[in-house]
Short mmCIF file of C-alpha atoms in Angstrom, two decimals:
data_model
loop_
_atom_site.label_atom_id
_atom_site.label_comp_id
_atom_site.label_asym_id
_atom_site.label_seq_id
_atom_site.Cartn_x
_atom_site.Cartn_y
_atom_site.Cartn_z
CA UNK A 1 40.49 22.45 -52.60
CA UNK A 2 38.22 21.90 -49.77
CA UNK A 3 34.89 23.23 -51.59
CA UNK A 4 34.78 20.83 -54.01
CA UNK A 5 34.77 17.32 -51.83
CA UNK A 6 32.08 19.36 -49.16
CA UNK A 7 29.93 19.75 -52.11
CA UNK A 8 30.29 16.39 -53.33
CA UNK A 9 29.44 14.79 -50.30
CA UNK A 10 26.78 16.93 -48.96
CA UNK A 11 24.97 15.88 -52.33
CA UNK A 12 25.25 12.54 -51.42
CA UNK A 13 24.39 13.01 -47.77
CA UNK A 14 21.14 15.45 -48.28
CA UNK A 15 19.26 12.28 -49.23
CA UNK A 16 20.65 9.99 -47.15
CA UNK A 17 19.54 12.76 -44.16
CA UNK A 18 15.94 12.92 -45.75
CA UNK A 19 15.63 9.32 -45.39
CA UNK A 20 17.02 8.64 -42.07
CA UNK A 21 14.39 11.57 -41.12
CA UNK A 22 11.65 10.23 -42.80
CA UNK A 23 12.55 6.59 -41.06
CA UNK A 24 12.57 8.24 -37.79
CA UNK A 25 8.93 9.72 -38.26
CA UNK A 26 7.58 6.68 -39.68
CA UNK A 27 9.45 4.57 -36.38
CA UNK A 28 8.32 6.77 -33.77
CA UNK A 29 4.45 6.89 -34.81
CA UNK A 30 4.66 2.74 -35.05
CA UNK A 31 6.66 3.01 -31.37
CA UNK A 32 3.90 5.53 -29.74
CA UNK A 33 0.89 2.90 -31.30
CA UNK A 34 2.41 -0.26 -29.98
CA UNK A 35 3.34 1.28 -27.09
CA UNK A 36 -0.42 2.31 -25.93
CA UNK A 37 -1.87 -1.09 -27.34
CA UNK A 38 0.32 -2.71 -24.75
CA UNK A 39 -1.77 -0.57 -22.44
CA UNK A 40 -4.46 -3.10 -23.27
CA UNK A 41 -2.19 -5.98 -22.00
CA UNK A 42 -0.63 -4.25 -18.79
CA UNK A 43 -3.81 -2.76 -17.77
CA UNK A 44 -6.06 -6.15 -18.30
CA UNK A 45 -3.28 -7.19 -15.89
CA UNK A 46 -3.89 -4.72 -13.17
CA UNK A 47 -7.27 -4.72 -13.66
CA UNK A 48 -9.04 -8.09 -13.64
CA UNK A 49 -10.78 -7.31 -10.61
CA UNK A 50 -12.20 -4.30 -12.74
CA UNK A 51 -13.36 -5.99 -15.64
CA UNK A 52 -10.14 -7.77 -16.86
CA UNK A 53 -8.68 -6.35 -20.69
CA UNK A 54 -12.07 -4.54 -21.17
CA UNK A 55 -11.11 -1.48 -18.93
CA UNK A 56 -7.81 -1.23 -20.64
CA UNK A 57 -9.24 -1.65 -23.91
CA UNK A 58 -11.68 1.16 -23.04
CA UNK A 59 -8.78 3.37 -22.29
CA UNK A 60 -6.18 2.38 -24.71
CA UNK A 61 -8.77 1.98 -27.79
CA UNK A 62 -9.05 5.91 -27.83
CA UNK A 63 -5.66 7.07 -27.64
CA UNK A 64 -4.53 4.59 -30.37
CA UNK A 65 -7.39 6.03 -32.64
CA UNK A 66 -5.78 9.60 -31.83
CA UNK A 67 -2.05 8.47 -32.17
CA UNK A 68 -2.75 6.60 -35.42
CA UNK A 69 -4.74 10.60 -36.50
CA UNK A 70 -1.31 12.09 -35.77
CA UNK A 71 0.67 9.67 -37.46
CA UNK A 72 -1.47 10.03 -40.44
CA UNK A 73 -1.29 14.02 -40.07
CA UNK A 74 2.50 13.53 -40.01
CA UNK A 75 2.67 11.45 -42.61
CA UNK A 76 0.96 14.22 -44.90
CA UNK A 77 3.07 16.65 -43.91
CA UNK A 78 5.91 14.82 -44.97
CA UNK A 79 5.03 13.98 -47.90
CA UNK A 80 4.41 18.09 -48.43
CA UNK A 81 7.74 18.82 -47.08
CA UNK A 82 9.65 16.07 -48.81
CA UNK A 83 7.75 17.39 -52.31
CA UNK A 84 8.42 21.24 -52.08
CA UNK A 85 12.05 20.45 -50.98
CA UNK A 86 12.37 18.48 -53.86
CA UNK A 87 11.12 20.86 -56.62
CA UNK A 88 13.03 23.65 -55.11
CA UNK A 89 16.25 21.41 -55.27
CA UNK A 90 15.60 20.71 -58.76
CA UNK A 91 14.52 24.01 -59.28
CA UNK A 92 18.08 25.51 -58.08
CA UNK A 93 19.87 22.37 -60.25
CA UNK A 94 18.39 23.35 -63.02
CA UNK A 95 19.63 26.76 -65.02
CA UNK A 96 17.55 29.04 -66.56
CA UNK A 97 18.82 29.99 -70.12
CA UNK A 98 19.74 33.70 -70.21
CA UNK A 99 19.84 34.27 -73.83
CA UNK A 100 18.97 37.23 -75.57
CA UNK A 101 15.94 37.66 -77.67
#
């Protein structure tokens, strides 16, 4: 009696928990990259006796090129992921005939 809603709904749900996962990794790598260009701002702040925005540039430049690396590498490793959990879904949805020869 139970089995059958569960099922139902965790068909429905599977996606929608592969989307809100792939949202959240796609989110957090655009939070971590606008988060160290404001580095730029804050430390052109501190530092105008220093050299104004160029010393946080020089700082913030780098880790942005490394963040936006990361954000790349995760994006191609969900795009793996999300492609082998999709052909062994459809692998297990599918039946294999079992007829005799």
């Amino acid at each position: 009696v139970i089995l059958t809603p569960v099922e139902v709904m965790g068909i429905f749900f599977f996606f929608f928990v592969l989307m809100l996962r792939l949202f959240g990794n796609i989110t957090g790598g655009h939070i971590a990259i606008l988060s160290v260009v404001s580095l730029i701002f804050i430390l052109g702040e501190y530092g105008k006796n220093m050299g104004g925005a160029i010393g946080g540039t020089l700082i913030a430049v780098p880790i942005v090129l490394f963040v936006n690396a990361m954000e790349l590498l995760v994006a191609f490793l969900q795009a793996y992921v999300f492609t082998l959990l999709t052909s062994i879904f459809i692998g297990v949805a599918v039946e294999e005939h079992h007829g005799h020869h």
